[in-house]
Coordinates of C-alpha atoms in Angstrom, one line a residue:
M99 CA 0.1 -0.4 0.1
F100 CA 1.2 3.5 -0.1
S101 CA 0.2 7.2 0.9
L102 CA 0.5 10.2 -1.6
P103 CA 0.1 13.9 -1.5
D104 CA -3.8 14.5 -3.1
A105 CA -4.9 17.9 -4.9
D106 CA -4.9 19.1 -1.4
M107 CA -2.2 18.8 0.3
E108 CA -3.3 15.9 2.0
M109 CA -1.8 12.6 2.7
F110 CA -4.2 9.9 1.2
E111 CA -3.5 6.3 1.7
L112 CA -4.9 3.8 -0.8
G113 CA -5.6 1.5 2.8
E114 CA -7.8 4.0 4.4
A115 CA -9.3 3.9 0.7
L116 CA -10.0 0.4 0.4
R117 CA -11.3 -0.1 3.7
D118 CA -14.9 -2.4 2.7
K119 CA -14.5 -0.9 -0.7
H120 CA -13.4 -1.3 -4.1
V121 CA -10.6 1.4 -6.0
V122 CA -10.2 1.3 -9.6
L123 CA -6.7 3.0 -9.5
Y124 CA -5.8 4.4 -13.3
F125 CA -2.7 6.5 -13.8
Y126 CA -2.2 8.6 -16.8
P127 CA 1.0 10.4 -18.2
R128 CA 0.4 14.5 -18.1
D129 CA -2.2 17.1 -16.1
N130 CA -3.8 18.4 -19.6
T131 CA -3.0 16.7 -21.9
P132 CA -6.6 15.6 -24.9
G133 CA -5.4 12.4 -23.5
C134 CA -5.3 12.1 -19.9
T135 CA -8.4 15.0 -20.0
T136 CA -10.6 12.9 -21.6
E137 CA -10.2 10.3 -19.2
A138 CA -10.2 12.4 -16.2
K139 CA -13.7 13.5 -17.3
E140 CA -15.3 10.2 -18.3
F141 CA -14.1 8.7 -15.0
T142 CA -15.3 11.4 -12.8
D143 CA -19.0 11.1 -15.7
L144 CA -18.9 7.6 -14.0
G145 CA -18.4 9.2 -10.6
G146 CA -22.4 8.4 -10.0
A147 CA -21.6 4.6 -11.2
F148 CA -18.7 3.8 -9.4
E149 CA -20.0 5.3 -6.1
A150 CA -23.3 3.3 -6.1
L151 CA -21.0 0.6 -6.7
G152 CA -19.5 1.6 -4.2
V153 CA -15.6 2.2 -5.2
K154 CA -13.8 4.8 -5.2
V155 CA -11.6 6.0 -8.4
L156 CA -7.9 7.4 -7.9
G157 CA -5.5 8.8 -10.4
V158 CA -1.8 9.7 -10.3
S159 CA 0.7 10.8 -12.5
T160 CA 3.7 12.4 -11.3
D161 CA 2.1 15.9 -12.3
S162 CA 3.0 18.1 -8.8
L163 CA 0.1 19.2 -6.9
E164 CA -0.2 22.1 -8.1
S165 CA -0.1 21.3 -11.4
N166 CA -2.6 18.4 -9.9
A167 CA -4.9 20.9 -8.2
K168 CA -5.5 23.9 -11.4
F169 CA -6.7 20.6 -13.8
R170 CA -9.3 19.6 -11.1
A171 CA -9.6 23.0 -11.0
E172 CA -10.1 23.6 -15.0
H173 CA -12.3 20.8 -16.1
S174 CA -14.4 20.0 -12.9
L175 CA -12.8 16.8 -11.9
G176 CA -14.4 14.7 -9.3
V177 CA -11.7 11.6 -9.0
I178 CA -8.8 12.1 -6.7
L179 CA -5.9 13.2 -7.7
L180 CA -2.9 12.1 -6.5
S181 CA 0.8 12.9 -7.1
D182 CA 3.5 10.1 -7.3
K183 CA 6.4 12.9 -7.8
D184 CA 9.1 10.4 -6.5
Y185 CA 7.8 7.4 -9.0
A186 CA 7.3 5.2 -5.3
A187 CA 3.5 4.2 -6.5
S188 CA 4.5 4.1 -10.4
L189 CA 7.6 1.9 -10.4
A190 CA 6.1 -0.5 -7.9
F191 CA 2.8 -1.1 -10.2
G192 CA 5.2 -0.7 -12.6
T193 CA 3.6 1.5 -14.5
W194 CA 6.6 3.7 -15.5
G195 CA 9.1 2.5 -17.6
E196 CA 9.5 2.6 -21.6
K197 CA 7.2 2.9 -24.1
S198 CA 5.9 4.0 -27.6
N199 CA 4.1 6.9 -28.2
Y200 CA 3.5 8.2 -31.6
G201 CA 6.6 5.9 -33.0
K202 CA 8.8 7.1 -30.2
T203 CA 10.1 5.1 -27.8
G204 CA 11.4 6.5 -24.4
V205 CA 10.3 6.2 -20.2
G206 CA 7.2 7.4 -19.3
M207 CA 4.7 6.8 -17.3
I208 CA 1.9 4.1 -18.3
R209 CA -1.5 4.5 -18.6
S210 CA -3.0 1.6 -16.6
T211 CA -6.3 1.1 -14.8
F212 CA -6.0 -1.1 -12.2
V213 CA -9.6 -2.5 -10.2
I214 CA -8.6 -3.2 -6.2
G215 CA -10.5 -5.0 -4.0
P216 CA -11.1 -4.7 -0.1
D217 CA -8.5 -7.4 0.8
G218 CA -6.1 -5.5 -1.0
T219 CA -5.9 -7.6 -4.1
I220 CA -5.1 -6.8 -7.8
E221 CA -8.1 -8.5 -9.4
R222 CA -7.9 -6.9 -12.5
V223 CA -5.5 -4.5 -14.6
Y224 CA -5.9 -2.7 -18.0
T225 CA -3.1 -1.5 -20.2
V226 CA -3.3 1.1 -23.3

């Protein structure tokens, strides 16, 4: 489990979020880019359905807290955005590494979504 600061500059603990509920944990490359904005808005639009199922949605990037707060405000996002500046969670989940984007290979965030059960078991993984 991990603790990361959220866009409100409060520490958020994954273990606390998992108490008696599922978590959708998605790792995204960068605030305010077209794909990441679409993804965050879609999770926000589905917020009521997730809440009805008792599921908490968390987004993780290596952007700063300030960037996350601005991103959330600019797009009225309803998901919790966490800052992984030291790559600890990204490395632990295997979402930071070599990737190919628009024909170029480099190192960065690999867009990935994990469905985690209340007991901490990863039940599903989706990568793009």
